[in-house]
Amino acid sequence: MPTLTLHDAVGAALAEEMRRDSTVIAFGEGIATKRRDLAEEFGTRRIRNTPLSEGIIAGTAAGAAAGGLRPVADLLFAPFLCYAMDELVNSAGKLRYISGGQFRFPLVTLAMTGAGWGVGAQHNHNVEAWFVHSPGLKVVMPSTPADAKGLLKAAIRDDNPVVFLLDIGLLYQPGEVPDDEVLVPLGQAATLRPGNDVSLISYGKTVHHCVQAAETLAAEGVSAEVIDLRSLKPLDTSAILATTRKTGRVVIVHEANRLCGVGAEIAALIAEEAFSALKAPVLRLGGPDAPVPASFPLEQATVPQADAIAAAARRLCAARYA
């Protein structure tokens, strides 16, 4: 299998889907500049840069989707989605339902998120929980190049709007990507490492921190199972409940603010559906309720690291309900 970065895997998925389906178009903030090969192959009618106006970009995507196209809109940094909330949440997310299913809204919104570049608080804000909470939208956040390619292909073919978040810290990390056509279904988690003592559930870059923590714990005789959610909505509840019932101990890890984050929903799901299987309380590790600093060391301090994850797993393995 060839080795690609996550950035290049996204480009490969776009190229394959644009060749396969003439209704797939791509536009947004610098997309034709970042992906000159696509601009040269498909021309400015199908891939183009736009003015820096997120509401107009998202509104154009919603209109194009309603008109029978499959647009991919690049809004660059996740906090810029604030300027497109009406178009994405109040229009694209709701209109298929409001129309009684008469219209489809097959659009994908790309945005970079997370720590890794030291770009400061106004460019680095993990906002995935906002869109998980918005009816009609799907939300995806891959942790590997292979998943980025497979999930993006599936997202482009989906008849619903998908918010597709790319973790900045993983953007240029290489990984093996299948040469042949592989679609990764939305809503299907992956077990990256099996284990019996404790479950580490995560997505994005903290998945790799969980794998590192699991390797540390293995040397200490603790068997940790690592689950990569990949898709936050739809959420693979079956995989979450299965790993909970298997190990009885769960640590949920994400970079986004811990308060009202995706981890809180997962913890509630476990409490409602698998409480009797728990051998210790569910733990959540997340970022602080504060803007992210531009300083690289301080930025990294907001992200749950492998040592903190391993320490949380040790606490759970030592804990017992009375």
Short mmCIF file of C-alpha atoms in Angstrom, two decimals:
data_model
loop_
_atom_site.label_atom_id
_atom_site.label_comp_id
_atom_site.label_asym_id
_atom_site.label_seq_id
_atom_site.Cartn_x
_atom_site.Cartn_y
_atom_site.Cartn_z
CA MET A 1 0.00 0.00 0.00
CA PRO A 2 1.24 3.53 -0.73
CA THR A 3 2.07 5.91 2.12
CA LEU A 4 0.23 9.24 2.18
CA THR A 5 -0.21 12.05 4.63
CA LEU A 6 -3.73 12.78 5.85
CA HIS A 7 -3.69 15.95 3.72
CA ASP A 8 -2.79 13.94 0.61
CA ALA A 9 -5.33 11.24 1.43
CA VAL A 10 -8.05 13.89 1.41
CA GLY A 11 -6.79 15.05 -2.00
CA ALA A 12 -6.82 11.48 -3.30
CA ALA A 13 -10.41 10.99 -2.13
CA LEU A 14 -11.49 14.24 -3.79
CA ALA A 15 -9.79 13.28 -7.07
CA GLU A 16 -11.36 9.83 -7.15
CA GLU A 17 -14.84 11.10 -6.38
CA MET A 18 -14.60 13.96 -8.90
CA ARG A 19 -13.54 11.49 -11.58
CA ARG A 20 -16.33 9.09 -10.64
CA ASP A 21 -19.14 11.63 -10.39
CA SER A 22 -19.34 14.82 -12.46
CA THR A 23 -21.70 16.41 -9.91
CA VAL A 24 -18.92 16.56 -7.27
CA ILE A 25 -17.45 20.06 -7.08
CA ALA A 26 -15.08 21.67 -4.59
CA PHE A 27 -14.64 25.30 -3.57
CA GLY A 28 -13.55 27.32 -0.59
CA GLU A 29 -10.76 29.19 1.08
CA GLY A 30 -7.59 28.42 -0.84
CA ILE A 31 -8.62 24.92 -1.93
CA ALA A 32 -7.51 25.38 -5.55
CA THR A 33 -4.19 26.80 -4.34
CA LYS A 34 -3.58 23.95 -1.89
CA ARG A 35 -4.63 21.36 -4.45
CA ARG A 36 -3.24 22.66 -7.74
CA ASP A 37 -3.24 19.18 -9.24
CA LEU A 38 -7.02 19.01 -8.88
CA ALA A 39 -7.45 22.51 -10.28
CA GLU A 40 -5.38 21.53 -13.33
CA GLU A 41 -7.25 18.28 -13.86
CA PHE A 42 -10.81 19.49 -13.33
CA GLY A 43 -10.63 23.20 -14.12
CA THR A 44 -12.15 26.20 -12.42
CA ARG A 45 -15.73 25.14 -13.15
CA ARG A 46 -15.35 22.29 -10.65
CA ILE A 47 -12.69 23.46 -8.17
CA ARG A 48 -12.04 27.07 -7.30
CA ASN A 49 -10.97 29.49 -4.58
CA THR A 50 -13.60 31.77 -3.08
CA PRO A 51 -13.63 35.07 -1.19
CA LEU A 52 -13.02 34.72 2.57
CA SER A 53 -16.72 34.76 3.42
CA GLU A 54 -17.75 31.59 5.21
CA GLY A 55 -21.48 32.30 5.22
CA ILE A 56 -21.49 32.80 1.46
CA ILE A 57 -19.40 29.64 0.92
CA ALA A 58 -21.71 27.51 3.08
CA GLY A 59 -24.84 29.07 1.60
CA THR A 60 -23.56 28.41 -1.92
CA ALA A 61 -22.86 24.79 -0.94
CA ALA A 62 -26.38 24.35 0.47
CA GLY A 63 -27.90 25.80 -2.71
CA ALA A 64 -25.70 23.68 -4.95
CA ALA A 65 -26.65 20.55 -2.99
CA ALA A 66 -30.36 21.37 -3.28
CA GLY A 67 -29.84 21.87 -7.02
CA GLY A 68 -28.43 18.39 -7.60
CA LEU A 69 -24.67 18.85 -7.12
CA ARG A 70 -22.42 17.30 -4.48
CA PRO A 71 -20.30 20.20 -3.21
CA VAL A 72 -17.27 19.98 -0.95
CA ALA A 73 -16.72 23.33 0.78
CA ASP A 74 -13.41 24.10 2.49
CA LEU A 75 -13.81 26.63 5.33
CA LEU A 76 -10.17 26.27 6.40
CA PHE A 77 -10.19 26.56 10.23
CA ALA A 78 -12.96 25.14 12.44
CA PRO A 79 -13.66 28.40 14.37
CA PHE A 80 -14.56 29.99 11.02
CA LEU A 81 -17.60 27.71 11.03
CA CYS A 82 -19.10 30.26 13.44
CA TYR A 83 -19.73 32.47 10.40
CA ALA A 84 -21.56 29.65 8.62
CA MET A 85 -23.82 28.42 11.41
CA ASP A 86 -27.05 29.70 9.89
CA GLU A 87 -26.33 28.14 6.49
CA LEU A 88 -25.13 24.80 7.90
CA VAL A 89 -27.32 24.38 10.97
CA ASN A 90 -30.49 26.31 10.17
CA SER A 91 -30.63 25.53 6.45
CA ALA A 92 -28.62 22.51 5.28
CA GLY A 93 -29.23 20.53 8.48
CA LYS A 94 -32.99 21.09 8.56
CA LEU A 95 -34.26 21.50 5.02
CA ARG A 96 -34.35 17.82 4.07
CA TYR A 97 -36.63 17.17 7.05
CA ILE A 98 -38.69 20.32 6.48
CA SER A 99 -39.19 19.40 2.82
CA GLY A 100 -40.54 16.00 3.79
CA GLY A 101 -37.59 14.35 2.08
CA GLN A 102 -38.22 16.05 -1.27
CA PHE A 103 -34.74 17.60 -1.29
CA ARG A 104 -31.32 16.10 -0.67
CA PHE A 105 -28.42 18.06 0.80
CA PRO A 106 -25.30 16.03 -0.06
CA LEU A 107 -22.63 18.52 0.96
CA VAL A 108 -19.36 18.13 2.85
CA THR A 109 -17.81 20.95 4.87
CA LEU A 110 -14.07 20.60 5.48
CA ALA A 111 -12.33 22.42 8.34
CA MET A 112 -9.06 22.02 10.23
CA THR A 113 -9.21 21.76 14.01
CA GLY A 114 -7.04 21.17 17.05
CA ALA A 115 -3.58 21.82 18.38
CA GLY A 116 -0.35 21.39 16.48
CA TRP A 117 0.42 24.60 14.62
CA GLY A 118 0.26 27.21 17.41
CA VAL A 119 -2.24 29.28 15.42
CA GLY A 120 -3.94 30.79 18.47
CA ALA A 121 -7.41 30.69 19.96
CA GLN A 122 -9.28 32.22 17.02
CA HIS A 123 -7.97 29.52 14.68
CA ASN A 124 -7.81 26.60 17.12
CA HIS A 125 -11.10 25.66 18.75
CA ASN A 126 -12.52 22.15 18.75
CA VAL A 127 -16.18 22.75 17.92
CA GLU A 128 -17.34 19.25 16.97
CA ALA A 129 -19.87 19.00 19.82
CA TRP A 130 -21.77 22.02 18.45
CA PHE A 131 -22.51 20.17 15.23
CA VAL A 132 -23.19 16.81 16.88
CA HIS A 133 -25.93 18.69 18.75
CA SER A 134 -27.40 20.05 15.48
CA PRO A 135 -30.18 17.93 13.92
CA GLY A 136 -29.64 16.78 10.36
CA LEU A 137 -25.85 17.10 10.32
CA LYS A 138 -23.31 14.28 10.41
CA VAL A 139 -19.88 14.80 11.98
CA VAL A 140 -16.65 12.97 11.14
CA MET A 141 -13.10 13.28 12.53
CA PRO A 142 -10.56 10.72 11.26
CA SER A 143 -7.26 9.89 12.96
CA THR A 144 -5.41 8.19 10.07
CA PRO A 145 -4.84 8.89 6.36
CA ALA A 146 -6.63 5.67 5.38
CA ASP A 147 -9.71 6.61 7.37
CA ALA A 148 -9.59 10.18 6.07
CA LYS A 149 -9.77 8.90 2.51
CA GLY A 150 -12.39 6.23 3.15
CA LEU A 151 -14.60 8.45 5.29
CA LEU A 152 -14.44 11.39 2.87
CA LYS A 153 -15.49 9.19 -0.04
CA ALA A 154 -18.43 7.94 2.02
CA ALA A 155 -19.29 11.48 3.14
CA ILE A 156 -19.34 12.80 -0.44
CA ARG A 157 -21.75 10.01 -1.45
CA ASP A 158 -24.02 10.62 1.55
CA ASP A 159 -27.26 12.49 0.85
CA ASN A 160 -26.97 14.51 4.07
CA PRO A 161 -24.65 17.38 5.05
CA VAL A 162 -21.43 16.19 6.72
CA VAL A 163 -19.05 18.32 8.80
CA PHE A 164 -15.65 16.77 8.13
CA LEU A 165 -12.99 17.87 10.63
CA LEU A 166 -9.28 17.41 9.96
CA ASP A 167 -6.97 17.37 13.00
CA ILE A 168 -4.17 19.87 12.33
CA GLY A 169 -1.68 17.86 14.36
CA LEU A 170 -2.22 14.85 12.09
CA LEU A 171 -2.38 16.64 8.75
CA TYR A 172 1.13 15.75 7.60
CA GLN A 173 1.58 12.49 9.50
CA PRO A 174 2.12 9.63 7.01
CA GLY A 175 0.24 6.36 6.96
CA GLU A 176 -0.59 3.49 4.66
CA VAL A 177 -3.62 4.03 2.43
CA PRO A 178 -5.20 1.27 0.28
CA ASP A 179 -4.76 1.72 -3.46
CA ASP A 180 -8.11 0.20 -4.30
CA GLU A 181 -11.50 1.73 -3.57
CA VAL A 182 -12.28 1.45 0.14
CA LEU A 183 -15.17 3.33 1.72
CA VAL A 184 -15.32 3.64 5.50
CA PRO A 185 -18.99 3.73 6.54
CA LEU A 186 -20.06 6.70 8.65
CA GLY A 187 -21.01 5.58 12.15
CA GLN A 188 -18.60 2.65 12.40
CA ALA A 189 -15.88 2.78 15.07
CA ALA A 190 -12.59 0.88 14.84
CA THR A 191 -10.88 -1.23 17.49
CA LEU A 192 -7.21 -0.31 17.14
CA ARG A 193 -5.99 -2.48 19.99
CA PRO A 194 -7.90 -5.23 21.82
CA GLY A 195 -7.81 -5.40 25.59
CA ASN A 196 -9.59 -6.80 28.62
CA ASP A 197 -8.89 -4.54 31.62
CA VAL A 198 -9.83 -1.01 30.55
CA SER A 199 -11.30 0.73 27.46
CA LEU A 200 -9.80 3.91 26.02
CA ILE A 201 -12.34 5.62 23.74
CA SER A 202 -11.23 8.56 21.61
CA TYR A 203 -11.10 10.29 18.21
CA GLY A 204 -8.70 12.56 16.34
CA LYS A 205 -5.12 12.96 17.52
CA THR A 206 -5.83 11.71 21.04
CA VAL A 207 -6.47 8.26 19.55
CA HIS A 208 -2.71 8.01 19.04
CA HIS A 209 -2.11 9.18 22.61
CA CYS A 210 -4.40 6.37 23.76
CA VAL A 211 -2.39 3.84 21.74
CA GLN A 212 0.80 5.12 23.37
CA ALA A 213 -0.83 4.85 26.79
CA ALA A 214 -1.97 1.30 26.03
CA GLU A 215 1.58 0.32 25.12
CA THR A 216 2.84 1.73 28.43
CA LEU A 217 0.11 -0.06 30.36
CA ALA A 218 0.84 -3.36 28.58
CA ALA A 219 4.39 -3.26 29.94
CA GLU A 220 2.83 -3.02 33.41
CA GLY A 221 0.49 -5.96 32.86
CA VAL A 222 -2.64 -3.89 32.14
CA SER A 223 -4.53 -4.78 28.94
CA ALA A 224 -6.14 -1.67 27.42
CA GLU A 225 -8.59 -1.72 24.52
CA VAL A 226 -8.41 1.33 22.21
CA ILE A 227 -11.52 2.42 20.30
CA ASP A 228 -11.30 5.06 17.55
CA LEU A 229 -14.80 6.51 17.08
CA ARG A 230 -13.96 8.03 13.66
CA SER A 231 -17.55 9.22 13.30
CA LEU A 232 -19.18 11.30 16.05
CA LYS A 233 -22.60 11.43 14.43
CA PRO A 234 -23.79 8.85 13.71
CA LEU A 235 -22.12 7.43 16.80
CA ASP A 236 -21.27 3.74 17.00
CA THR A 237 -23.15 3.05 20.22
CA SER A 238 -22.85 -0.72 19.75
CA ALA A 239 -19.04 -0.54 19.80
CA ILE A 240 -19.07 1.73 22.86
CA LEU A 241 -21.39 -0.55 24.82
CA ALA A 242 -19.56 -3.70 23.69
CA THR A 243 -16.17 -2.49 24.92
CA THR A 244 -17.74 -1.26 28.17
CA ARG A 245 -19.29 -4.66 28.86
CA LYS A 246 -16.00 -6.34 27.96
CA THR A 247 -13.69 -4.40 30.29
CA GLY A 248 -15.98 -2.72 32.81
CA ARG A 249 -13.69 0.32 32.95
CA VAL A 250 -13.79 3.26 30.53
CA VAL A 251 -11.65 6.34 29.94
CA ILE A 252 -13.03 8.74 27.32
CA VAL A 253 -10.44 11.07 25.80
CA HIS A 254 -10.77 14.08 23.53
CA GLU A 255 -8.95 17.34 22.94
CA ALA A 256 -12.11 19.48 22.95
CA ASN A 257 -13.36 21.21 26.06
CA ARG A 258 -14.43 18.55 28.57
CA LEU A 259 -17.52 20.56 29.57
CA CYS A 260 -20.55 19.33 27.58
CA GLY A 261 -18.25 17.57 25.11
CA VAL A 262 -18.75 14.38 23.13
CA GLY A 263 -17.30 12.47 26.10
CA ALA A 264 -20.23 13.56 28.25
CA GLU A 265 -22.68 12.00 25.80
CA ILE A 266 -20.69 8.77 25.74
CA ALA A 267 -20.55 8.66 29.55
CA ALA A 268 -24.33 9.19 29.70
CA LEU A 269 -24.90 6.42 27.17
CA ILE A 270 -22.80 4.02 29.24
CA ALA A 271 -24.61 5.02 32.46
CA GLU A 272 -28.00 4.41 30.86
CA GLU A 273 -27.27 1.24 28.89
CA ALA A 274 -24.35 -0.55 30.59
CA PHE A 275 -24.17 0.63 34.18
CA SER A 276 -24.32 -2.89 35.59
CA ALA A 277 -21.16 -3.81 33.65
CA LEU A 278 -19.04 -1.05 35.21
CA LYS A 279 -16.37 -1.98 37.73
CA ALA A 280 -15.36 1.63 38.33
CA PRO A 281 -16.64 5.13 37.45
CA VAL A 282 -16.33 6.37 33.87
CA LEU A 283 -13.55 8.94 33.52
CA ARG A 284 -13.38 11.78 30.98
CA LEU A 285 -10.17 13.51 29.94
CA GLY A 286 -10.57 16.65 27.85
CA GLY A 287 -9.31 20.14 27.27
CA PRO A 288 -9.86 23.05 29.68
CA ASP A 289 -12.78 25.49 29.48
CA ALA A 290 -10.49 28.21 28.19
CA PRO A 291 -9.31 29.66 24.85
CA VAL A 292 -6.33 27.78 23.44
CA PRO A 293 -2.98 29.62 23.78
CA ALA A 294 -0.79 30.35 20.76
CA SER A 295 2.37 29.20 22.57
CA PHE A 296 3.17 25.71 21.29
CA PRO A 297 4.11 24.23 24.72
CA LEU A 298 1.02 25.76 26.34
CA GLU A 299 -1.12 24.60 23.43
CA GLN A 300 0.14 21.05 23.89
CA ALA A 301 -0.64 21.27 27.61
CA THR A 302 -4.34 21.63 26.75
CA VAL A 303 -4.34 18.23 25.02
CA PRO A 304 -4.63 15.00 27.09
CA GLN A 305 -1.28 13.26 26.66
CA ALA A 306 -0.37 9.57 26.90
CA ASP A 307 0.98 9.80 30.46
CA ALA A 308 -2.25 11.36 31.76
CA ILE A 309 -4.32 8.72 29.96
CA ALA A 310 -2.22 5.90 31.41
CA ALA A 311 -2.53 7.42 34.89
CA ALA A 312 -6.32 7.58 34.56
CA ALA A 313 -6.44 3.94 33.46
CA ARG A 314 -4.33 2.92 36.45
CA ARG A 315 -6.75 4.72 38.80
CA LEU A 316 -9.69 2.88 37.29
CA CYS A 317 -7.97 -0.50 37.55
CA ALA A 318 -7.29 0.17 41.23
CA ALA A 319 -10.83 1.41 41.93
CA ARG A 320 -13.75 -0.74 43.03
CA TYR A 321 -17.38 0.11 43.63
CA ALA A 322 -18.38 -0.46 47.24
#
